[in-house]
mmCIF file of C-alpha atoms in Angstrom:
data_model
loop_
_atom_site.group_PDB
_atom_site.id
_atom_site.type_symbol
_atom_site.label_atom_id
_atom_site.label_comp_id
_atom_site.label_asym_id
_atom_site.label_seq_id
_atom_site.Cartn_x
_atom_site.Cartn_y
_atom_site.Cartn_z
ATOM 1 C CA MET A 30 0.000 0.000 0.000
ATOM 2 C CA PRO A 31 1.607 3.334 -1.046
ATOM 3 C CA LEU A 32 2.031 6.164 1.436
ATOM 4 C CA LYS A 33 -0.532 8.917 1.089
ATOM 5 C CA SER A 34 0.785 12.454 1.217
ATOM 6 C CA PRO A 35 -1.150 15.208 2.935
ATOM 7 C CA PRO A 36 -1.689 18.206 0.620
ATOM 8 C CA HIS A 37 0.453 20.541 2.777
ATOM 9 C CA THR A 38 3.614 18.482 2.149
ATOM 10 C CA GLY A 39 3.668 19.096 -1.592
ATOM 11 C CA GLY A 40 3.399 15.405 -2.408
ATOM 12 C CA ILE A 41 6.243 14.351 -0.103
ATOM 13 C CA PRO A 42 5.295 11.565 2.322
ATOM 14 C CA THR A 43 5.127 12.887 5.877
ATOM 15 C CA SER A 44 7.841 10.471 6.970
ATOM 16 C CA TYR A 45 10.269 12.453 4.765
ATOM 17 C CA SER A 46 9.060 15.996 5.348
ATOM 18 C CA LYS A 47 10.359 18.184 8.145
ATOM 19 C CA PRO A 48 8.587 21.222 9.534
ATOM 20 C CA LYS A 49 10.330 24.543 8.968
ATOM 21 C CA PRO A 50 11.819 25.546 12.355
ATOM 22 C CA PHE A 51 11.121 29.253 11.857
ATOM 23 C CA ASN A 52 10.524 31.813 9.151
ATOM 24 C CA TYR A 53 13.734 33.005 7.494
ATOM 25 C CA GLY A 54 12.923 36.636 6.755
ATOM 26 C CA PRO A 55 15.261 39.071 4.998
ATOM 27 C CA TYR A 56 16.857 40.266 8.256
ATOM 28 C CA TRP A 57 17.050 37.049 10.278
ATOM 29 C CA ILE A 58 20.871 36.753 10.076
ATOM 30 C CA THR A 59 21.302 40.435 10.967
ATOM 31 C CA ASN A 60 19.035 40.075 13.986
ATOM 32 C CA LEU A 61 20.827 36.905 15.056
ATOM 33 C CA PHE A 62 24.193 38.659 14.738
ATOM 34 C CA ARG A 63 22.935 41.584 16.860
ATOM 35 C CA ARG A 64 21.874 39.226 19.637
ATOM 36 C CA TYR A 65 25.254 37.463 19.634
ATOM 37 C CA ARG A 66 27.042 40.831 19.522
ATOM 38 C CA GLU A 67 25.158 41.966 22.617
ATOM 39 C CA VAL A 68 25.879 38.718 24.469
ATOM 40 C CA ALA A 69 29.577 39.036 23.573
ATOM 41 C CA GLY A 70 29.606 42.638 24.798
ATOM 42 C CA LEU A 71 30.872 44.014 21.478
ATOM 43 C CA ASN A 72 30.468 47.642 20.432
ATOM 44 C CA LYS A 73 27.225 48.462 18.605
ATOM 45 C CA ARG A 74 29.322 49.911 15.767
ATOM 46 C CA PHE A 75 30.561 46.379 14.994
ATOM 47 C CA HIS A 76 28.279 45.220 12.177
ATOM 48 C CA LEU A 77 27.977 41.997 10.248
ATOM 49 C CA HIS A 78 29.594 43.705 7.240
ATOM 50 C CA CYS A 79 32.775 44.150 9.326
ATOM 51 C CA LEU A 80 33.289 40.386 9.116
ATOM 52 C CA ARG A 81 33.530 40.674 5.333
ATOM 53 C CA HIS A 82 36.403 43.134 5.675
ATOM 54 C CA THR A 83 38.089 40.931 8.268
ATOM 55 C CA ALA A 84 37.876 37.902 5.988
ATOM 56 C CA ALA A 85 39.286 39.892 3.051
ATOM 57 C CA SER A 86 42.160 41.186 5.199
ATOM 58 C CA ASP A 87 42.984 37.661 6.344
ATOM 59 C CA LEU A 88 43.076 36.442 2.736
ATOM 60 C CA VAL A 89 45.457 39.267 1.765
ATOM 61 C CA ARG A 90 47.736 38.347 4.685
ATOM 62 C CA GLN A 91 47.755 34.762 3.412
ATOM 63 C CA GLY A 92 49.012 35.975 0.041
ATOM 64 C CA ILE A 93 45.813 35.675 -1.991
ATOM 65 C CA HIS A 94 45.776 38.179 -4.869
ATOM 66 C CA MET A 95 43.201 40.988 -4.577
ATOM 67 C CA LYS A 96 41.606 40.088 -7.915
ATOM 68 C CA LYS A 97 40.756 36.644 -6.521
ATOM 69 C CA ILE A 98 39.238 38.127 -3.388
#
């Protein structure tokens, strides 16, 4: 007997579908970063974008050419 799929699973049997833990909105990573920043006691001027600059600086120090970064 084949498994019947409820309509809300998009045809995937319920044994294979997982509920979405929460809604990923456009700012969810920013909000998560802010919470961790507060817990860590970091300055409010430290933004998620700062990590991009840190990663680029680390790559330059490792000898990666700027055009590759």
